Structure formats: C-alpha cells, structure tokens
Coordinates of C-alpha atoms in Angstrom, one line a residue:
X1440 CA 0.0 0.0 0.0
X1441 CA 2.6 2.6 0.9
X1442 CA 3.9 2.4 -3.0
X1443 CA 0.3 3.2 -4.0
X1444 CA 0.8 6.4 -1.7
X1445 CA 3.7 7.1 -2.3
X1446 CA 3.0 7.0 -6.5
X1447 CA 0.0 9.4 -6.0
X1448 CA 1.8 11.9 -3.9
X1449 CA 4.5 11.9 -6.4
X1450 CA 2.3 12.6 -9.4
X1451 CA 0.0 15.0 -7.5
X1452 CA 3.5 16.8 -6.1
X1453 CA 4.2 16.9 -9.6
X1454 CA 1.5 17.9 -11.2
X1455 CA 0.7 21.1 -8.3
X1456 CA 4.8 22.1 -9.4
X1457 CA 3.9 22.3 -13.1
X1458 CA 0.9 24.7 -11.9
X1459 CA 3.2 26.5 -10.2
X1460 CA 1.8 25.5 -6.7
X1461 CA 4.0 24.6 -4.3
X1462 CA 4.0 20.3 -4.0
X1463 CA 2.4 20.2 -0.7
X1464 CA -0.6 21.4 -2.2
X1465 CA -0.6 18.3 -4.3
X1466 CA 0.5 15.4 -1.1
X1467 CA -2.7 17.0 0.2
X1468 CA -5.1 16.8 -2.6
X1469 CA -3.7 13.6 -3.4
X1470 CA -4.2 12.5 0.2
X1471 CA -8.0 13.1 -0.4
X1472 CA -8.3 11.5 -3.4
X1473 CA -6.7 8.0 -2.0
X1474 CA -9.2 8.3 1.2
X1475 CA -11.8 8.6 -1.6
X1476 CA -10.7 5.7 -3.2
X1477 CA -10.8 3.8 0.1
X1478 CA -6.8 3.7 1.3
X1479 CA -6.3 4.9 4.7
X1480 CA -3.5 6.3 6.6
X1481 CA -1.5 4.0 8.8
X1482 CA 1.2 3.3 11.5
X1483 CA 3.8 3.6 9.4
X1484 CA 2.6 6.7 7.6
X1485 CA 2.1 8.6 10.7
X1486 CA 5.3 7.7 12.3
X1487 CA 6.6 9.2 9.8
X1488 CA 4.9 12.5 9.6
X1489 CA 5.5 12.7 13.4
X1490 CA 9.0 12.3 12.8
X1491 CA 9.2 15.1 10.3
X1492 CA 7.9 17.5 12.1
X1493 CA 9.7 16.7 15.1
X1494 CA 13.4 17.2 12.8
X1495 CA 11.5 20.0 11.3
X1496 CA 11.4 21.7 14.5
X1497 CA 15.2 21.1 15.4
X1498 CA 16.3 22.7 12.5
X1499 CA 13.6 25.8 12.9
X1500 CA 15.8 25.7 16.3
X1501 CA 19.1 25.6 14.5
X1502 CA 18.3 28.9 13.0
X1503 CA 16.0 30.8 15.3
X1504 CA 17.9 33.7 17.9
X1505 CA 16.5 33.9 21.6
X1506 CA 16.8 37.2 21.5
X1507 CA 14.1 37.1 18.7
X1508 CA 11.4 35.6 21.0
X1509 CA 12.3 37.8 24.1
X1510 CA 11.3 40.8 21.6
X1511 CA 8.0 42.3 22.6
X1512 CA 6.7 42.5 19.2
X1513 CA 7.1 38.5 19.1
X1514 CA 6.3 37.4 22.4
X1515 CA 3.5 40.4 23.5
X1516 CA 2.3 40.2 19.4
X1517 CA 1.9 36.1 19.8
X1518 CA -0.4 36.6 23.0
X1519 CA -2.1 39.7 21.7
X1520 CA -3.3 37.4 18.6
X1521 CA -4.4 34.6 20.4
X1522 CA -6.2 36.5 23.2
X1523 CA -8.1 38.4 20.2
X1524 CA -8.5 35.8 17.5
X1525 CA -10.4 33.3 20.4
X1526 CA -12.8 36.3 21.7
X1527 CA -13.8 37.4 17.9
X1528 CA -14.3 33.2 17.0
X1529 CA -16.6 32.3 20.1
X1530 CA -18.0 35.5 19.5
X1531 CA -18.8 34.6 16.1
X1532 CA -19.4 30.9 16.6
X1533 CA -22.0 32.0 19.5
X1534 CA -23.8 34.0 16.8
X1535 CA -24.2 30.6 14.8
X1536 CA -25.0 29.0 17.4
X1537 CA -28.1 31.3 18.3
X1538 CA -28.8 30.9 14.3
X1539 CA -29.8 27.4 14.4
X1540 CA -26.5 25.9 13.1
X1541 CA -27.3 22.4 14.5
X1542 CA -23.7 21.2 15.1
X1543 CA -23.2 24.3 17.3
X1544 CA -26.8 24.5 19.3
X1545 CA -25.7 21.6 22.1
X1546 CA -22.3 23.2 22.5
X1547 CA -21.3 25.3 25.8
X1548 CA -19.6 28.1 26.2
X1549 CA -16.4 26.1 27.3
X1550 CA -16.6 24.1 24.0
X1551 CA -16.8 26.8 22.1
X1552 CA -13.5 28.9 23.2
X1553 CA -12.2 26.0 23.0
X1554 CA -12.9 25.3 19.2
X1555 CA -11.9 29.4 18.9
X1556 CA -8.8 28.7 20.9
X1557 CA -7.9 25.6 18.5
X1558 CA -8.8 27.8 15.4
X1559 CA -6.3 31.2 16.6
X1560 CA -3.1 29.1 15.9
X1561 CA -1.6 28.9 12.3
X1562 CA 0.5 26.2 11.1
X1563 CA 4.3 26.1 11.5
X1564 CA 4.9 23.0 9.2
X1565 CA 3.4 25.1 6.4
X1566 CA 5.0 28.6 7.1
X1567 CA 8.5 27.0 7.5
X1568 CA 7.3 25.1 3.9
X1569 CA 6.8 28.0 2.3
X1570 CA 9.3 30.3 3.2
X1571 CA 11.8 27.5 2.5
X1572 CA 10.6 27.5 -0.7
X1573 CA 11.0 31.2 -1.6
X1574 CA 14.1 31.2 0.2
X1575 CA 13.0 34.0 2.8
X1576 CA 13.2 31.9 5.7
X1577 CA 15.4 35.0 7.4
X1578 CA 13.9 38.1 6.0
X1579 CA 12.4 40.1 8.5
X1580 CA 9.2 39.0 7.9
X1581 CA 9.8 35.9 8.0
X1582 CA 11.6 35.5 10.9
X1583 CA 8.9 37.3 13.0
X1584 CA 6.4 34.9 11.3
X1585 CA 8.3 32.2 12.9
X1586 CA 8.9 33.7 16.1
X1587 CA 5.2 33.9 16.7
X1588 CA 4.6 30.4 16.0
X1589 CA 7.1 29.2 18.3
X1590 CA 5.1 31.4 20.8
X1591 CA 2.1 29.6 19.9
X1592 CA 4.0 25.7 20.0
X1593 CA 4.6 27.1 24.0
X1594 CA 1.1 28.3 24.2
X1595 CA 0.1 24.3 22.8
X1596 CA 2.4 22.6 25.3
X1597 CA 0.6 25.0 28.5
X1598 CA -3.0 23.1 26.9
X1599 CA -1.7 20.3 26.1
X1600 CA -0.3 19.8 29.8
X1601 CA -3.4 21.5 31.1
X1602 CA -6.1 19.5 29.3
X1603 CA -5.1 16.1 30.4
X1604 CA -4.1 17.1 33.5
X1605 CA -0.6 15.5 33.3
X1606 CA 2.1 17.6 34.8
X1607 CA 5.4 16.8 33.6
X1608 CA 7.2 14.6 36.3
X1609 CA 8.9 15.7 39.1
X1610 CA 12.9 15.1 37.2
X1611 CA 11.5 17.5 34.3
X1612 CA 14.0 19.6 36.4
X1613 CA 16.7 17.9 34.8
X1614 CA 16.3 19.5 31.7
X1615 CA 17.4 22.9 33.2
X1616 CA 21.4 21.6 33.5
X1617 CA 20.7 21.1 29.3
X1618 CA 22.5 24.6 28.6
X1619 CA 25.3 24.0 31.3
X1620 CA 26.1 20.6 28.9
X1621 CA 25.9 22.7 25.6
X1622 CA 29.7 23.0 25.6
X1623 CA 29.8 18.9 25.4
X1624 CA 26.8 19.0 23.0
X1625 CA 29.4 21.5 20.9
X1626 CA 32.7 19.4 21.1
X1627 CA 30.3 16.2 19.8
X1628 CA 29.1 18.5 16.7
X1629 CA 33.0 19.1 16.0
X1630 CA 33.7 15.6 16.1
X1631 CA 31.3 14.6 13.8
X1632 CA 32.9 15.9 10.6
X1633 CA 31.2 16.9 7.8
X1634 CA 29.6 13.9 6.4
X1635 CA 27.3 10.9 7.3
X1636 CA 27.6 11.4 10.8
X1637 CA 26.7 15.0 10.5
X1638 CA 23.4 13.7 9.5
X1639 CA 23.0 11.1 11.9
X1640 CA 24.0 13.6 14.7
X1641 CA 21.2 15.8 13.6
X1642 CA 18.8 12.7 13.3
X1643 CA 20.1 11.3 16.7
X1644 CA 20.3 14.7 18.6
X1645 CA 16.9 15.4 17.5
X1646 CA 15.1 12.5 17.8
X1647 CA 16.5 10.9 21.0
X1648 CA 18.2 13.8 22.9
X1649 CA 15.3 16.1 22.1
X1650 CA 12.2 14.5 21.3
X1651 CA 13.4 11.6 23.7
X1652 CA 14.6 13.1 26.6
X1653 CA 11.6 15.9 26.7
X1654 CA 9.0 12.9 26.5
X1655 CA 10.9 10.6 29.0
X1656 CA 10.4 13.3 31.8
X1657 CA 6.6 14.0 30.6
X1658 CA 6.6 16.8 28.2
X1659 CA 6.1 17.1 24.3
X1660 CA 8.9 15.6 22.7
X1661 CA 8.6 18.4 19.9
X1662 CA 9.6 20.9 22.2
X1663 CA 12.4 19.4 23.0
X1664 CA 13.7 19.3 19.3
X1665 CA 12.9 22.7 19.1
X1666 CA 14.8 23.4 22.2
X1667 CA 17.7 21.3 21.6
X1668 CA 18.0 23.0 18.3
X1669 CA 18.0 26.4 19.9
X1670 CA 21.0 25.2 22.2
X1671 CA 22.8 24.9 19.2
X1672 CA 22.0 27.6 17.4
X1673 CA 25.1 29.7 18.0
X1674 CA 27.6 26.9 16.9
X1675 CA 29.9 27.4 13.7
X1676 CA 28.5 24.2 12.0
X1677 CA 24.4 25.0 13.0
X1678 CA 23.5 26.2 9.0
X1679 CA 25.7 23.2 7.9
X1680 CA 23.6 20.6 9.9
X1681 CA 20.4 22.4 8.9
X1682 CA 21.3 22.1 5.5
X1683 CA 22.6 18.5 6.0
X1684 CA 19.2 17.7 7.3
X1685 CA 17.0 19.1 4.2
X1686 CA 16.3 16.6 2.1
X1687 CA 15.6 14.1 4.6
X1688 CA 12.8 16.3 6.6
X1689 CA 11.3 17.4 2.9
X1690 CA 10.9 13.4 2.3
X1691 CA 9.8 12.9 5.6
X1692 CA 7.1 15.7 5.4
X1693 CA 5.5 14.6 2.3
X1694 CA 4.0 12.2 4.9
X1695 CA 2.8 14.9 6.7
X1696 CA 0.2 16.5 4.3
X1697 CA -0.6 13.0 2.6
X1698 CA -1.7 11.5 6.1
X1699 CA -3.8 15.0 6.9
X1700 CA -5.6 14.0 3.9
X1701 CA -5.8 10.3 4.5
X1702 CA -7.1 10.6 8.0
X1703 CA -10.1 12.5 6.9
X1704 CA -13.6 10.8 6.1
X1705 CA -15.4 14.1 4.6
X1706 CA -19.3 14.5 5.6
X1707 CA -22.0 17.3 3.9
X1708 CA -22.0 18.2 8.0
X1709 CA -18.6 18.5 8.2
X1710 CA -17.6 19.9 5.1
X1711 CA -20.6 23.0 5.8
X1712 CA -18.6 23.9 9.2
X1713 CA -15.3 23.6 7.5
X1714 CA -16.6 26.6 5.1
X1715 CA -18.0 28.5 7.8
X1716 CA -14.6 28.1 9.6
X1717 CA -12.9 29.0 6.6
X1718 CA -14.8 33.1 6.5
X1719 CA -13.3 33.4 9.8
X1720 CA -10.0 32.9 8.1
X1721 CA -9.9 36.9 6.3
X1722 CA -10.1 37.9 10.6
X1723 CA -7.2 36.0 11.3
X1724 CA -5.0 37.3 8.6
X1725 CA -6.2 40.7 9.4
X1726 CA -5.7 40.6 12.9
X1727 CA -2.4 39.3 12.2
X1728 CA -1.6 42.0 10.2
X1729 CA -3.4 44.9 12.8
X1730 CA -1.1 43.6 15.8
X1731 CA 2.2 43.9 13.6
X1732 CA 1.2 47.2 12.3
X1733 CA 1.4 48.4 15.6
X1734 CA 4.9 47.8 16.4
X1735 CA 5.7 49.9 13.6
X1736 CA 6.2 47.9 10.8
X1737 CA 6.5 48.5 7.6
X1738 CA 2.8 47.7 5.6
X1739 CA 5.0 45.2 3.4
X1740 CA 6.7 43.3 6.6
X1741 CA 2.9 43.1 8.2
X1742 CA 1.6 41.7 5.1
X1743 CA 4.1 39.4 4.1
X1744 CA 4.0 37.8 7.7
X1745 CA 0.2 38.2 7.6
X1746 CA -0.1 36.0 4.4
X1747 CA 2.5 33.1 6.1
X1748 CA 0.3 32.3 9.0
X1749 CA -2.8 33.0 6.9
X1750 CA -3.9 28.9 7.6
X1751 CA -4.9 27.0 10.4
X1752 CA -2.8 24.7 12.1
X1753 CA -2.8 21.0 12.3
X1754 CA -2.6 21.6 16.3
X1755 CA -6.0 22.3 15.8
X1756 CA -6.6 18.6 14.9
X1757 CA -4.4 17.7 17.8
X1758 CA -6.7 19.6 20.1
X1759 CA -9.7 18.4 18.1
X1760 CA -8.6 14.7 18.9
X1761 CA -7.9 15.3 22.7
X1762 CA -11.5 17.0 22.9
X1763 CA -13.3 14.4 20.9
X1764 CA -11.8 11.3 23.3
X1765 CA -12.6 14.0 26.3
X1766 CA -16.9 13.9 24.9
X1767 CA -16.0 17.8 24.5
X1768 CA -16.6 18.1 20.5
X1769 CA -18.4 15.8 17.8
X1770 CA -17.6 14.1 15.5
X1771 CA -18.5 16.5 12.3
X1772 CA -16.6 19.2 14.4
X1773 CA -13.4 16.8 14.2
X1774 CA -14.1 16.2 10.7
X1775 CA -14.6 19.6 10.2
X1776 CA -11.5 21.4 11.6
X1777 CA -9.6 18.2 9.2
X1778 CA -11.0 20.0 6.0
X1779 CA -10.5 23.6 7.1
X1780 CA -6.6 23.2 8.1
X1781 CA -6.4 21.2 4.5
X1782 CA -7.9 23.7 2.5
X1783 CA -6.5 26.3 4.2
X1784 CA -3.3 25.7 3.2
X1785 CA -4.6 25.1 -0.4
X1786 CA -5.6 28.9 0.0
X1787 CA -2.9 29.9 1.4
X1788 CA 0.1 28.6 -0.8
X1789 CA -0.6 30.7 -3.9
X1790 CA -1.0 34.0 -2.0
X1791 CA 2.3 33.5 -0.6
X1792 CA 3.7 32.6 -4.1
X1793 CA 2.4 36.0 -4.9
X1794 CA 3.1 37.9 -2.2
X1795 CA 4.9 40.4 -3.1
X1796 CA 2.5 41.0 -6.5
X1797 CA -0.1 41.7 -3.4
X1798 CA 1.7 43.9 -1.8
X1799 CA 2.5 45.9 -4.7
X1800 CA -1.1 46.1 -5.8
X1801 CA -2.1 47.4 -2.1
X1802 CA 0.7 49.5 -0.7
X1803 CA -0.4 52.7 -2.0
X1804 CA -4.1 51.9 -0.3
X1805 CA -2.6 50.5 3.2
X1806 CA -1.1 53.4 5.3
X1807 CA 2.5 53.3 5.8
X1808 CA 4.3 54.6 9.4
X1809 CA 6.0 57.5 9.2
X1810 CA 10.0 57.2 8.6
X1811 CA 10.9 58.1 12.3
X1812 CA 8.2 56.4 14.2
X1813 CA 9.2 53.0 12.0
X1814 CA 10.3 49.8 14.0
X1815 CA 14.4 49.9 14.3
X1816 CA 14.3 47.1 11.7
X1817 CA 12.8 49.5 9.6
X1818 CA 14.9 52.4 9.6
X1819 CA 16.2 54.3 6.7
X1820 CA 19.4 53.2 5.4
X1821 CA 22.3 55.5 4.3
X1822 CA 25.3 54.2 2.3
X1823 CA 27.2 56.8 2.8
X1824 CA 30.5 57.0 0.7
X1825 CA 30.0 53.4 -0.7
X1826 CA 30.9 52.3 -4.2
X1827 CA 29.9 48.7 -3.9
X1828 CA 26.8 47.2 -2.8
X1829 CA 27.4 42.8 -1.5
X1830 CA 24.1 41.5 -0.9
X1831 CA 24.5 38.7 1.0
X1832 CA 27.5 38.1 3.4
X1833 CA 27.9 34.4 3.3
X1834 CA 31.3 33.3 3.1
X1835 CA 31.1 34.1 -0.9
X1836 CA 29.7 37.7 -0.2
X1837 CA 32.2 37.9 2.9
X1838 CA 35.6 36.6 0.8
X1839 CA 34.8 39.2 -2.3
X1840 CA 34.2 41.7 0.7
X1841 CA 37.7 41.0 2.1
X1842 CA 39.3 41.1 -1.6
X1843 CA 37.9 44.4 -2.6
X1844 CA 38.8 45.6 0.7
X1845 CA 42.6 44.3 0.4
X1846 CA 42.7 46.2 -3.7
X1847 CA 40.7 49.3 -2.8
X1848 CA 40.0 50.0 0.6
X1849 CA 36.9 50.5 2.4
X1850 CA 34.6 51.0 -0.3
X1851 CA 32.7 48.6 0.0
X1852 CA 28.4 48.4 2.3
X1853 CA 27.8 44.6 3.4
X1854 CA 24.2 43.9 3.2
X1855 CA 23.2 41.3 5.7
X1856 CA 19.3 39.5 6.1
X1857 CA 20.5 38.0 9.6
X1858 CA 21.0 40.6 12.3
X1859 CA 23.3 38.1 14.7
X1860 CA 25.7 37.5 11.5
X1861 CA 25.1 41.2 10.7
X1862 CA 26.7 42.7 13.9
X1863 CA 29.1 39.7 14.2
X1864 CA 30.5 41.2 10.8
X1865 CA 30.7 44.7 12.4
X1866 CA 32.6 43.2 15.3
X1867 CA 35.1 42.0 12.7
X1868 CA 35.4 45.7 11.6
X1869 CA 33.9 44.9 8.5
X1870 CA 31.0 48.2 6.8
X1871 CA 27.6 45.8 7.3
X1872 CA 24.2 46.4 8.0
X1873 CA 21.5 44.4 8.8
X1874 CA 18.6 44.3 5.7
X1875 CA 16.7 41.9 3.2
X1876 CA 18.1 42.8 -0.3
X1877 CA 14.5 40.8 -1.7
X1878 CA 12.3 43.7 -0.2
X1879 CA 11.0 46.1 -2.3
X1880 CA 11.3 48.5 0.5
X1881 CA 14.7 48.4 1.6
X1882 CA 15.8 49.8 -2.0
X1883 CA 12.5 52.5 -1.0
X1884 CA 14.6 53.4 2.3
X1885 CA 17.8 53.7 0.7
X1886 CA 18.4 57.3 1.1
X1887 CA 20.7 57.3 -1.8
X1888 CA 22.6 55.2 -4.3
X1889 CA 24.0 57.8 -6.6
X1890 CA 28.2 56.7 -5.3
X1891 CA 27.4 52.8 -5.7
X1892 CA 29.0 52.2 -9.2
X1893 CA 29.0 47.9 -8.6
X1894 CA 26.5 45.4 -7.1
X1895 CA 27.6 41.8 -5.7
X1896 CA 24.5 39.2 -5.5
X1897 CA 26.3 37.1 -3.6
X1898 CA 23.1 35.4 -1.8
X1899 CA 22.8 31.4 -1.7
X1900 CA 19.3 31.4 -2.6
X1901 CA 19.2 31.8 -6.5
X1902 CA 15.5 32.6 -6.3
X1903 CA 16.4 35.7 -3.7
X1904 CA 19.2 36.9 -6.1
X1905 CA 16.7 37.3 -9.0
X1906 CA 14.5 38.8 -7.0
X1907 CA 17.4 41.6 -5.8
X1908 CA 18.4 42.2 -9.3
X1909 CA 14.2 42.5 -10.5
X1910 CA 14.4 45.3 -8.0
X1911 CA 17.7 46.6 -9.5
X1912 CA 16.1 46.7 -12.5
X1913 CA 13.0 48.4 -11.6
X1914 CA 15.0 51.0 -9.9
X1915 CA 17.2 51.9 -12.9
X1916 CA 20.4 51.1 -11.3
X1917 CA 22.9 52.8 -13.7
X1918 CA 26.0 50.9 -12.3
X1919 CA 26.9 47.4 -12.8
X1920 CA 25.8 44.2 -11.7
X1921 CA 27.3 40.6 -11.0
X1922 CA 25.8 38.0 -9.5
X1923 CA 26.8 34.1 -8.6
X1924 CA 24.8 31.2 -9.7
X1925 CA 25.1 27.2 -8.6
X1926 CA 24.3 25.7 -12.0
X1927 CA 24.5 27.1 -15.9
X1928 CA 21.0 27.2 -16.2
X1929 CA 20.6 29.8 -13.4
X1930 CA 23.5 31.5 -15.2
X1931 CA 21.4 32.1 -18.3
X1932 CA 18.5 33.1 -16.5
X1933 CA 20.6 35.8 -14.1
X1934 CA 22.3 37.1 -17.8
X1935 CA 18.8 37.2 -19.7
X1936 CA 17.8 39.0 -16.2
X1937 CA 20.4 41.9 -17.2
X1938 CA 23.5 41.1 -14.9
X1939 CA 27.1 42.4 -16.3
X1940 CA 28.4 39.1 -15.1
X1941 CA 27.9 35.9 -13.7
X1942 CA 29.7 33.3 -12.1
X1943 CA 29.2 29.6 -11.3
X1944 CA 30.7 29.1 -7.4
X1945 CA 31.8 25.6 -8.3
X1946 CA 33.7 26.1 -11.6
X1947 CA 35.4 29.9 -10.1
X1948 CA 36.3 28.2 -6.9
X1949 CA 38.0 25.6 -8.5
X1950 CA 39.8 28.4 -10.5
X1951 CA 40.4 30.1 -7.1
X1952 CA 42.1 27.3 -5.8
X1953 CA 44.1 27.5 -8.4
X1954 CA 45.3 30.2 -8.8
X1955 CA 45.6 30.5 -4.9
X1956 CA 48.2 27.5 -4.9
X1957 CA 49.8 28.5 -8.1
X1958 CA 50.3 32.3 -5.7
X1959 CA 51.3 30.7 -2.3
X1960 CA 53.6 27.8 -3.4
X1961 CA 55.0 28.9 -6.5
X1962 CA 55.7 25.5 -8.4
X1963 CA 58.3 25.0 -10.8
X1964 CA 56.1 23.5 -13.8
X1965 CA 57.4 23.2 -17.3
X1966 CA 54.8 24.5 -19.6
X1967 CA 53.7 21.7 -22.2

C-alpha cells in the first residue's frame, strides 16, 4: 500500500509544481483522493509524519535567535493574537449558534472557546514550507512569522499539559542543566565531521536527545527538538547541519500533508462547518496584520508575515482529537477542523507565491508609518560614501568583501538579512548592515545610491538573487551588476535578467584554488 501512496503523492507533487503551486498542495489533494478511493492512513505513515515535524522543529531551532522571542513584538504580538482571535471566534461561533446551526446548538460556552482557541493558531509545518521554498526563511518578515509560531507551539504545550491534567514529572528539572552541557553538546558537533555522521547527529540529537529526553520526563517531545536546536544555534557548523538535514525532513514531510488527507472521512456536516470556519480565516490574517502594524512595521513586513500564517494549524486537529476522546466536541466538528486546516493551506500557498504582487497592488491603499516612528528594523538606510553594494554576506559575499577591501580600501556596504551574522561582521570591523536585499522596501529606504557604481549578488538562494536584481532593475540602477549562480541554467536566466556578469561558485572556486596554490607555493612546472 505505501507504493500506491507514495506514487500518488509523487504525481499529485508533480502535477501542483507544473501549476506553479507549491507540491504540498498536491501530497494533500492527493491524500484526499486516495481516502476517496478507500486507502487509509496508517502506523507507518504517521510515524513518519511525526517524525518530520519533530526534525523539522530542530532545524527551525538551529536557526532561530533567543533574543528574537524575548522581543516584545514577538512574544506580546503572539499573546495579543491569540487573546483576540479566540474572543472574535466564540464571539462569532455564538452568533451561529443562536442561528440554528445544528452542530453548534448543544455546544457550551467552554466548547466553544475551545474550538476558537484551537482555530487562533496557524500552522508552523506550512510557514516554515513555504518560506523555504522562496528562500526568505530569514527576511524580516519571515523571521517574526516564525517567532510567533514558536510562541504559539509554547502556548500548545501549556494546553496540552493543562487539558489532560498531566504535569510533567517531578525530574522535568533535569532538563534545566541542558544549557550548562551545551559545551559537550558543541565538542560532539566538531567531532562529527562533515559527512554521514553529521546527518546522523542531527537525526540522533533530534530524535532521542530532544524529542526523547523531553517525552521521558513528561513533556512534548517536539519541544524538546525545538529546544535542543536552539542550544545549538550559536555553533559554527548549525547552518551546515540544517542544511545536512533538508532533504531528509522534505521526504519525511511529504508524509505529513498526505496522512492529513488520509485521516479524513469528509461529511456534507462536516464539510458546511469547514466553510463556515474557513470566512473566519480573512479575521485571522487581518488581525495578524493589525497587531504587527502596531509595532511599527512596515505595511510590506505586516503583510508578508500576515499571508505566512494565513492557515490553520494541524494543532487544531491535535486539540480536536484530545477533545473528541474527552466527549467535549463531535464528530463532524473533528471532521470539520480536518478540511478547514487542508484547505487552508490550499488557499494559502498561492497567495504566498504572490506575495509580493499583493503587496505591490495594495501598498499605496494600506497606510504606511511615518520614517521616524518605524520599527528599528525598519529604519532608513544611508550608504554613505560606498561604491559597492554585497548583498549577501555568506562566506562568498564575505571573501569578495575581504578582496575588494585588500585592492581598494573601504569601499565597500555589506548587506546582511541576519541581524546576529550582521553585527558579528561589524565586530570583525567589516562596513555591514543588517537588511533583506528581496524587499521592495529596503531599495524604497535607501536614502541614496548615486556613489554605488557595482552590485555583488552574492546570496545562496538563486530565487532571492533574481529577485534583488528585479528590483535593481526596476529602480534603474545605472551601475553594474554581477551576480553568482550554482548551476548554468541559473547563469542564463541571471544574464537574460540583465547582470554584467555571472559566475558559477563551483567552476570559479575551483579556478580560485588554483590560482591561490599556483600564488602561495609557486611551483616549478614546465609549460607543455
């Protein structure tokens, strides 16, 4: 049976990418027609899925800053939407109620903030998905969208613990000596090299130190991937292992949206309530959107961030299952709450595909903060006496940095879309600045570009560097522009996109190597 699924989520998958949908929407359409065609989810398929969002959540870990959740916009924003969101739903579910909708008449006031409560959250398997896939995964929006939904995974594991009354057991306080052992946990990552065992440190560390340890002493095991992956955040080698772990979490989370759709048995009952569910979905992006707005961001930031957790979450099927066992909810309220989270992420995908079209077409209609009141992430920008722009300070953007530096001088301006790497590189002495090159409006608060006579795309996302030099472009950027690609195709597109120049990093770092040995060790060859 698991070829059968696994052959219909890859033609589905496939099909959804040739629409230029994002494949998820496809393992979850597909998952709907193989429960219609009588195959079921089973052990094997949810084992899985569990076991991709649990490495899903180390390496959302791996990449996330404390210092982002201890932010009052992330934290204060997080409580402020789910405190709002649950009032307006059992507000608006009452109304029904009193209307006669008969799967809502029985239901008390308890059962119904909890239904709102379970409706609030968005989905952090589908965010992460998506931002992945455009590659904005740290742009500011995107890293506030994920703050807030690992304020709401906290705000799960308070219900979760609450609901069933388990409290986690008394040697939970072991897990408080976990940042005092982060030194060994560091030394281990070291050891491990760069290959196989990278990945099966990842794997192990996640799903046994993590997930294990946090559901040994009582707790949600996901947490403790999340956690664990936090610890290691700072390390040299934390992108590496992210990166290490890709492909197998993508395979693993195919699982994921193909059991959602396999675990559903759809009902006219439950299908109506999964439509009235869905209208309360243009609240919860608005509301998302109203709370960001005021902390002073920018109308494009609160959109972008809006339209990410524009979805409902598959925690609401987790707290739909713990009330059904409990005799709080029905069954077509289950089933319900099933179809909503699937077909709000059908909804959701494209308008994050075209996000930034959205924005476009309603920034001059959505007000925008005055420059000086603007969230410090948000501030104008001034490059100063700066002949070259390096978007993206990786260790490509960072060596071309250091070169120009060593042949010109300072005259070069860093552009960085992580604040931590950001201020690490002004520690280092090196002219950076923390900003998302992919925004439309940090070339709007660039106060002026009229010395910059040469732009670097030196990002490792190829879809971000197009997206840089389509603003470029838009801008009528007079100087020139040279970008790096991973494969000749991406070449051709970046040099039919108007670059001066582009370079594949594999083929130039071979000639670097080179050219760097020929330098350093001067060998005697006899030319041929």
């Amino acid at each position: 049976m698991e070829l059968i699924l696994l052959t219909g989520a890859f033609i589905a998958g496939f099909i959804s990418l040739k629409c230029h949908l994002p494949p998820l929407v496809g393992f979850l359409l597909a998952g709907f027609a193989l429960h219609g065609l009588g195959f079921e989810s089973n052990q094997t398929i949810v084992t899985l899925a569990d076991l991709g969002v649990t490495i899903l959540l180390f390496t959302i870990g791996l990449k996330l800053d404390v210092k982002t959740l201890l932010s009052k916009e992330i934290w204060a924003g997080a409580s402020i939407h789910n405190l709002l969101s649950t009032l307006i739903f059992c507000l608006a579910l009452m109304c029904l109620k009193f209307l006669g909708i008969s799967s809502l008449v029985n239901m008390s006031i308890e059962q119904l903030v909890l239904l709102s409560f379970a409706l609030s959250f968005s989905s952090t398997v589908f965010a992460v998905k998506t931002l992945q896939e455009k590659g904005e995964m740290n742009a500011t929006y995107g890293t506030i969208a994920i703050g807030i939904l690992v304020m709401q995974d906290i705000f799960a594991v308070i219900f979760l613990t609450a609901s069933t009354g388990k409290l986690p057991h008394w040697y939970a306080i072991i897990l408080f000596a976990l940042p005092l052992i982060r030194p060994l946990f560091y030394k281990i990552l070291d050891w491990v090299g760069h290959g196989e065992m990278l990945v099966l440190f990842g794997i192990f560390f996640s799903l046994v130190v993590g997930a294990g340890l946090f559901k040994l002493v009582g707790m949600k095991p996901d947490l403790g991937a999340l956690i664990l992956g936090m610890l290691l955040a700072s390390h040299d080698k934390a992108s590496e292992l992210s990166k290490a772990l890709f492909n197998i979490k993508e395979l693993l989370l195919v699982c994921f949206f193909l059991n959602i759709g396999l675990a559903v048995q759809p009902t006219l009952t439950g299908l109506a309530l999964a439509l009235i569910f869905l209208i309360l979905l243009p609240i919860k992006g608005a509301l998302y959107f109203a709370v960001l707005n005021a902390f002073k961001f920018r109308v494009r930031t609160s959109l972008l961030a809006s339209l990410s957790l524009f979805n409902f979450s598959e925690f609401g099927l987790i707290v739909g299952g713990l009330a059904f066992k409990l005799g709080w909810l029905s069954s077509d309220l289950l089933v319900a709450l099933a179809i909503a989270v699937s077909i709000s992420f059908v909804i959701s995908s494209p308008l994050n595909r075209k996000g930034h079209e959205l924005y476009r077409r309603s920034a001059h209609w959505l007000k925008e903060h005055a420059a000086e009141r603007l969230n410090v992430r948000d501030k104008l920008i001034n490059p100063g006496h700066a002949q070259v722009l390096i978007l993206g300070m990786g260790r490509i953007g960072t060596g071309a940095y250091d070169e120009l530096v060593n042949r010109y001088g300072k005259i070069s301006l860093g552009i960085e879309v992580r604040e931590d790497a950001a201020e690490e590189h002004q520690r280092e002495g090196r002219n950076v600045i923390s900003g998302d090159a992919t925004d439309p409006d940090f070339w709007e608060r660039i106060l002026d570009t009229v010395n910059v006579k040469l732009v670097l795309l030196a990002m490792p996302n190829h879809q971000g560097n197009q997206i840089a030099l389509e603003q470029l472009k838009q801008r009528r950027f007079s100087g020139q522009i040279a970008a790096i690609a991973a494969y000749p195709d991406q070449i051709d597109s970046l040099v039919e996109g108007g670059v001066d120049a582009a370079f594949n990093i594999y083929s130039e770092a071979g000639i670097g190597f080179a050219r760097h040995v020929c330098d350093q060790l001067k060998p005697q060859f006899t030319p041929q």
